[in-house]
Coordinates of N, CA and C in Angstrom, one line a residue:
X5 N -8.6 -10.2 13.2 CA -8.1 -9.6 14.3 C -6.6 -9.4 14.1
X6 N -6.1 -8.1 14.7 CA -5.0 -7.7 14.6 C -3.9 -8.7 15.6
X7 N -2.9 -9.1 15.0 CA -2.2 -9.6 16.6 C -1.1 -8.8 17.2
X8 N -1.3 -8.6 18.7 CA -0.8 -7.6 19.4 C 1.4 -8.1 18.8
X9 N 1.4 -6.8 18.6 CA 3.2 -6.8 18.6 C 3.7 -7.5 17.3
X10 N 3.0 -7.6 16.2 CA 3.4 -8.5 15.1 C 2.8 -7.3 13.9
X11 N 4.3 -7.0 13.3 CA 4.1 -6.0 11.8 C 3.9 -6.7 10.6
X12 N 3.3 -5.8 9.7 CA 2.7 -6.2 8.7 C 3.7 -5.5 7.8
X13 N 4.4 -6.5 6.7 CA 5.9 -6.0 5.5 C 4.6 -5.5 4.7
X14 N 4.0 -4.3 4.3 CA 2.9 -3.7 3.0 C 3.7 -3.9 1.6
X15 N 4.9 -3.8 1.9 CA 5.3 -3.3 0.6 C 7.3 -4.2 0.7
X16 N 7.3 -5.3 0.1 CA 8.9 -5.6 -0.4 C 9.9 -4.3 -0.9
X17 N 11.4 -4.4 -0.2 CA 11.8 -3.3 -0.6 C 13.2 -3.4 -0.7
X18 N 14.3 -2.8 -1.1 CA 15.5 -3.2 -0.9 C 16.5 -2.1 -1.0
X19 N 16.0 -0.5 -0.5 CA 17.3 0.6 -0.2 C 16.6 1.3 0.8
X20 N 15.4 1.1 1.5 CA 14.9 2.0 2.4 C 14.2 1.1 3.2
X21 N 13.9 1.4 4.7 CA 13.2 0.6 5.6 C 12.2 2.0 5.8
X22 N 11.0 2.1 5.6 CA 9.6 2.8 5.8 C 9.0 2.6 6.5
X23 N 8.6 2.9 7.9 CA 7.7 2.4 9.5 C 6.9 3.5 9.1
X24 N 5.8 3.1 10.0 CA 4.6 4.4 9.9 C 3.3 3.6 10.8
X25 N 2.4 3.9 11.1 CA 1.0 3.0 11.6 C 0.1 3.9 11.5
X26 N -1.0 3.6 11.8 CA -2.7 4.4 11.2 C -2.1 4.5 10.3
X27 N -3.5 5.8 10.4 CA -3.5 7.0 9.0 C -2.3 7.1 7.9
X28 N -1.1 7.4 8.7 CA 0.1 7.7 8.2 C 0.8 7.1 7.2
X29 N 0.0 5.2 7.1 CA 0.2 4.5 6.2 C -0.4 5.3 4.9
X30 N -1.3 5.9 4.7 CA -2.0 6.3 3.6 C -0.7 7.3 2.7
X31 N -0.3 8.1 3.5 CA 0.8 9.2 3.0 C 1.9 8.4 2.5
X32 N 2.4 7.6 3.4 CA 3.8 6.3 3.5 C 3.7 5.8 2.2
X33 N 2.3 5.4 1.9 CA 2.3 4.4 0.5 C 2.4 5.9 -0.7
X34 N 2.3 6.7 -0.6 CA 2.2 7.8 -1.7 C 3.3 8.2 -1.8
X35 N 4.0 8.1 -0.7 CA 5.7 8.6 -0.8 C 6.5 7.4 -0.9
X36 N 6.3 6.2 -0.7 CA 7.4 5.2 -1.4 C 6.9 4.9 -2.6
X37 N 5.4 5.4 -3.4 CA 5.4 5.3 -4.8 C 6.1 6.2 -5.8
X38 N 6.2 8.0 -4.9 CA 7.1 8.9 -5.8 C 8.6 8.3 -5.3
X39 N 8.6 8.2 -4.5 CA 10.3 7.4 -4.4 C 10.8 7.1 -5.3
X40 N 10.1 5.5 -6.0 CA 10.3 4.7 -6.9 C 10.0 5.4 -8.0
X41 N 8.9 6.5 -8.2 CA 8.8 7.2 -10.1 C 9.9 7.8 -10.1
X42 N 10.5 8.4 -9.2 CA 11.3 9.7 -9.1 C 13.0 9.6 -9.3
X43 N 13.6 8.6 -8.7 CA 14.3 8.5 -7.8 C 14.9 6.6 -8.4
X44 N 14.2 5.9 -8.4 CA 14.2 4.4 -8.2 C 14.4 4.1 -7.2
X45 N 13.7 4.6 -6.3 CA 14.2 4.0 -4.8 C 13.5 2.7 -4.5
X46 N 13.6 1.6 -4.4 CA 12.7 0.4 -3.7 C 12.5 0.8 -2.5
X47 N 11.4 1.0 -1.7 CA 11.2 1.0 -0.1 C 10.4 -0.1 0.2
X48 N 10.7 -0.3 1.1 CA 9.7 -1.6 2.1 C 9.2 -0.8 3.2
X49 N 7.7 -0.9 3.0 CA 7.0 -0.3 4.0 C 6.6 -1.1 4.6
X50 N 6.7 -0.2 6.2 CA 6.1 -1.7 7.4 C 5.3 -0.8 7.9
X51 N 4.3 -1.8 8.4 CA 2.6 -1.1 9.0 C 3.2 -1.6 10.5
X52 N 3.6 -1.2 11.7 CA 3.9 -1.6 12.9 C 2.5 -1.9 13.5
X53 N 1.5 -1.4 13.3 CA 0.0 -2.2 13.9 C -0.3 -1.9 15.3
X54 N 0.8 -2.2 15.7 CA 1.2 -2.0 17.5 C 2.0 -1.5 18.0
X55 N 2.0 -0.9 18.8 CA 3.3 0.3 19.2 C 3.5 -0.7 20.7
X56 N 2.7 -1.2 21.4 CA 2.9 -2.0 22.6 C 2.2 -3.0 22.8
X57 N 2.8 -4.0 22.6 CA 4.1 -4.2 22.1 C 4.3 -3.9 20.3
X58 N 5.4 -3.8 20.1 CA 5.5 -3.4 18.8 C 6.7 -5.1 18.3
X59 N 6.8 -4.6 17.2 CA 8.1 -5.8 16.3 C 9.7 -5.5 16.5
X60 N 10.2 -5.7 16.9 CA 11.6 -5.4 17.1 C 12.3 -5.7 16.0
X61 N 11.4 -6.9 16.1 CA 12.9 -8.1 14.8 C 12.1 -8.1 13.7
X62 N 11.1 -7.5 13.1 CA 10.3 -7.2 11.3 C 11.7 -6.2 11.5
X63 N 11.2 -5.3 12.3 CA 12.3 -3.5 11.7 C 13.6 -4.0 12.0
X64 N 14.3 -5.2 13.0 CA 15.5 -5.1 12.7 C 16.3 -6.0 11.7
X65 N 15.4 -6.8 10.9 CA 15.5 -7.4 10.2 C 15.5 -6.7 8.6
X66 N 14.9 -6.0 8.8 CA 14.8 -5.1 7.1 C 15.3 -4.4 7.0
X67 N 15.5 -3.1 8.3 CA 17.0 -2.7 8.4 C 18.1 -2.9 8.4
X68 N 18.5 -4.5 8.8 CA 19.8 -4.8 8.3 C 20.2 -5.1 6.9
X69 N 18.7 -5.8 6.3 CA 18.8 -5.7 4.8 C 18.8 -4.8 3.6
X70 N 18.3 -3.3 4.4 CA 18.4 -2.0 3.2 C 19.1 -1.0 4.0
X71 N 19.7 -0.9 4.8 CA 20.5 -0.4 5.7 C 20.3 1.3 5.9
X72 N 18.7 1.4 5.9 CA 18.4 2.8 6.1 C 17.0 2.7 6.5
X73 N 16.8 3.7 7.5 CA 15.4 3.6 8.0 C 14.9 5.0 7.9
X74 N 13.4 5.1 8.0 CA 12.5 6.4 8.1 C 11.1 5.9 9.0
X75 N 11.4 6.5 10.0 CA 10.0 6.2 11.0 C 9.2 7.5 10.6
X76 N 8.0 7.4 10.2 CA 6.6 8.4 10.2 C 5.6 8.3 11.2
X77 N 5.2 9.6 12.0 CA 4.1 9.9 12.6 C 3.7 10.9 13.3
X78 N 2.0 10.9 13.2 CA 1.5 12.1 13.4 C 2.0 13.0 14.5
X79 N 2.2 12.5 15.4 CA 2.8 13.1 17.1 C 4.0 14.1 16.8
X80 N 4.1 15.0 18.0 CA 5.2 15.5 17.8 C 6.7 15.1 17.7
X81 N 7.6 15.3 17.2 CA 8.8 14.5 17.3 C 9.5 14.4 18.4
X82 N 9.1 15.4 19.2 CA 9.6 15.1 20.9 C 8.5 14.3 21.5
X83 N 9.2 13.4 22.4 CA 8.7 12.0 23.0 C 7.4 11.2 22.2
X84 N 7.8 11.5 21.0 CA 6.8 10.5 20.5 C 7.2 9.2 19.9
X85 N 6.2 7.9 19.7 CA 6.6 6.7 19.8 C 8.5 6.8 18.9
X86 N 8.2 7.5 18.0 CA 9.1 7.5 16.9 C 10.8 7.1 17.7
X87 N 10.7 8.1 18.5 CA 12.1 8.1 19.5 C 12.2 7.1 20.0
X88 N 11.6 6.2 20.2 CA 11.7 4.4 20.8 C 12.0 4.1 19.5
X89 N 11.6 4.4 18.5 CA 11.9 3.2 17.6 C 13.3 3.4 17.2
X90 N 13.8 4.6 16.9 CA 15.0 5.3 16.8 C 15.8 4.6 17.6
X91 N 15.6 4.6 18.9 CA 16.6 4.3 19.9 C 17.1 2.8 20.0
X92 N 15.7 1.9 19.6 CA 16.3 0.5 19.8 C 17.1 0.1 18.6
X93 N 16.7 0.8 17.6 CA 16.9 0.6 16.0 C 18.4 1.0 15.8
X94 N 19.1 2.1 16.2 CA 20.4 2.6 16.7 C 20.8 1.3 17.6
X95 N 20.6 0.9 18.5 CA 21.3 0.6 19.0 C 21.6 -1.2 18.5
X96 N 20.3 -1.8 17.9 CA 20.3 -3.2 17.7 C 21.2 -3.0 15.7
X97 N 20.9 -2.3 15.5 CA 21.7 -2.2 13.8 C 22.5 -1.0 13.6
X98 N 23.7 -0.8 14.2 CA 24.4 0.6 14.4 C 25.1 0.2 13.2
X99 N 26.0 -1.2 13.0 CA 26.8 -1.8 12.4 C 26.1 -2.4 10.8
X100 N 24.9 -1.8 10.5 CA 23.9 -1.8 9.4 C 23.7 -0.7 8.8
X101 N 23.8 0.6 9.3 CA 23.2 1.5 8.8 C 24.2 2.1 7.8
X102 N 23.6 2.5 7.2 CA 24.1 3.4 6.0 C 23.6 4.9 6.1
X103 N 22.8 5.7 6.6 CA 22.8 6.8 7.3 C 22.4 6.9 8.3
X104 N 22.1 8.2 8.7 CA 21.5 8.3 9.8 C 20.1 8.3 9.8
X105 N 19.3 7.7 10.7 CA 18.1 7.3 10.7 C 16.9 8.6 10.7
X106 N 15.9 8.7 10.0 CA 15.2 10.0 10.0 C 13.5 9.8 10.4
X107 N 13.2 11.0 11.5 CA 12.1 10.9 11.4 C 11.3 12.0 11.4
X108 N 9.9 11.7 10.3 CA 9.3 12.7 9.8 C 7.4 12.5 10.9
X109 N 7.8 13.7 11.6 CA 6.7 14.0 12.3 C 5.9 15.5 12.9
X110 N 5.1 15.4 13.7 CA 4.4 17.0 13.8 C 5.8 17.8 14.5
X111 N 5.3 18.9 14.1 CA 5.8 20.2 14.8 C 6.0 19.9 16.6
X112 N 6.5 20.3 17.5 CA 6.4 20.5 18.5 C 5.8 21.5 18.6
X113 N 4.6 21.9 18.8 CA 3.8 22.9 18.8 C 2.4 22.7 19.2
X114 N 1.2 23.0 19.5 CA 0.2 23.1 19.9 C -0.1 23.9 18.3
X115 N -1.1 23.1 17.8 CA -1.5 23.9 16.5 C -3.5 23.6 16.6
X116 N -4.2 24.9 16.0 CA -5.2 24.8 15.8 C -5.5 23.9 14.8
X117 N -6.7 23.0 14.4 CA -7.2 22.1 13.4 C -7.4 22.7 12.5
X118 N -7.6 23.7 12.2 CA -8.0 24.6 11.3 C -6.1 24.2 9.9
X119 N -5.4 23.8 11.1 CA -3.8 23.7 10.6 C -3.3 22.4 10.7
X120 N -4.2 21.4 10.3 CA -3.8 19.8 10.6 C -3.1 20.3 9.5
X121 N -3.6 20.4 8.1 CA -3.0 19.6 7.0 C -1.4 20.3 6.6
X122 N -1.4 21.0 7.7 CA 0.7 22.0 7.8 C 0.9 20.8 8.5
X123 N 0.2 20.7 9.4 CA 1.0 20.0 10.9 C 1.7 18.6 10.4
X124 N 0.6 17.9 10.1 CA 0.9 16.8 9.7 C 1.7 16.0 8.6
X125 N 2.9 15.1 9.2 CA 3.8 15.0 7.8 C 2.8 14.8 6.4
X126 N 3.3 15.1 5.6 CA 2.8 14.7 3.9 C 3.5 13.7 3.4
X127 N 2.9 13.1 2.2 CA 3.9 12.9 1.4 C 5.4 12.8 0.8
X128 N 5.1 14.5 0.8 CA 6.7 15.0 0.1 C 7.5 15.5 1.4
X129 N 7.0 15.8 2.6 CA 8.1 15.5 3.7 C 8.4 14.5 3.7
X130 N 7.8 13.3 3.5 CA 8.2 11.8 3.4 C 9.3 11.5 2.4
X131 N 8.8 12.0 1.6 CA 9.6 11.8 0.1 C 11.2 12.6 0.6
X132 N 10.9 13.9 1.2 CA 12.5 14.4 1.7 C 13.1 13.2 2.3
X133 N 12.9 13.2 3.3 CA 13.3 12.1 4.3 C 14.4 10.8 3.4
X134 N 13.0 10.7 2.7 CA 13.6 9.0 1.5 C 14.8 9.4 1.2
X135 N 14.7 10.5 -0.1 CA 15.7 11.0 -0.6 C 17.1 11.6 -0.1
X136 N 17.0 12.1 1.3 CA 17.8 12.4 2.6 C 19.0 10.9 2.7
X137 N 18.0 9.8 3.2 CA 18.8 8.8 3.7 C 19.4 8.3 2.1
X138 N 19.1 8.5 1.5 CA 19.8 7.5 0.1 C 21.2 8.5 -0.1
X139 N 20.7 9.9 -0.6 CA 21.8 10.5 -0.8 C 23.3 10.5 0.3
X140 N 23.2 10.2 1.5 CA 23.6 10.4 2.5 C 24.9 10.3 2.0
X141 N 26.3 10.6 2.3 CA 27.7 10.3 2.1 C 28.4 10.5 3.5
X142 N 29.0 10.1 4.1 CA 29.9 10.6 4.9 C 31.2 11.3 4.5

């Protein structure tokens, strides 16, 4: 049994914080593997399991230790869970981060099925994203 509000660390990491749940974990683990061929990125992927309640302190705890985050998921990027996690994550590790926080999700659009596999983040959207927050400079 799953327990409500408690994340699962998939993957040890130490320059990226990686969120994602369902399906999306399948892509997440494909894109913190080219990370690491590509790039040497270490990511720590977190499975959130629960969106309500979800983990506050897995993500704000791994975030303060790689001081960059990337939330993934299928939903649009307007009002989707993603922007909660954004918002608390901003606001509880401002004085942590090393970029700006990114998230890779659907289109705001109404799309035919015939057009999941456009819609839906990939991989190598993921893999931007990775490479986005590392490169970051101010």
């Amino acid at each position: 049994m799953i327990p409500l509000g408690k994340a699962e660390i998939m993957r040890e990491g130490t320059d990226v914080t990686v969120v994602g749940w369902g399906g999306q974990l399948r892509v997440l683990e494909k894109a913190c593997d080219l990370a690491h061929e590509q790039y040497g990125v270490s990511c720590e992927l977190i499975d959130l399991r629960t969106i309500l309640p979800w983990d506050v302190d897995c993500l704000v705890q791994s975030v303060e230790k790689t001081g960059r985050l990337v939330v993934s998921h299928e939903a649009p990027i307007t009002c989707g869970f993603g922007a909660e996690i954004v918002a608390t994550l901003q606001e509880k590790c401002f004085l942590h981060l090393e970029s700006p926080i990114q998230r890779v999700c659907g289109y705001d659009t109404p799309f035919p099925l015939v057009f999941e596999k456009h819609y839906i983040p990939d991989k190598f959207k993921n893999l931007e994203a990775i490479k986005h927050v590392m490169e970051y400079s101010q």
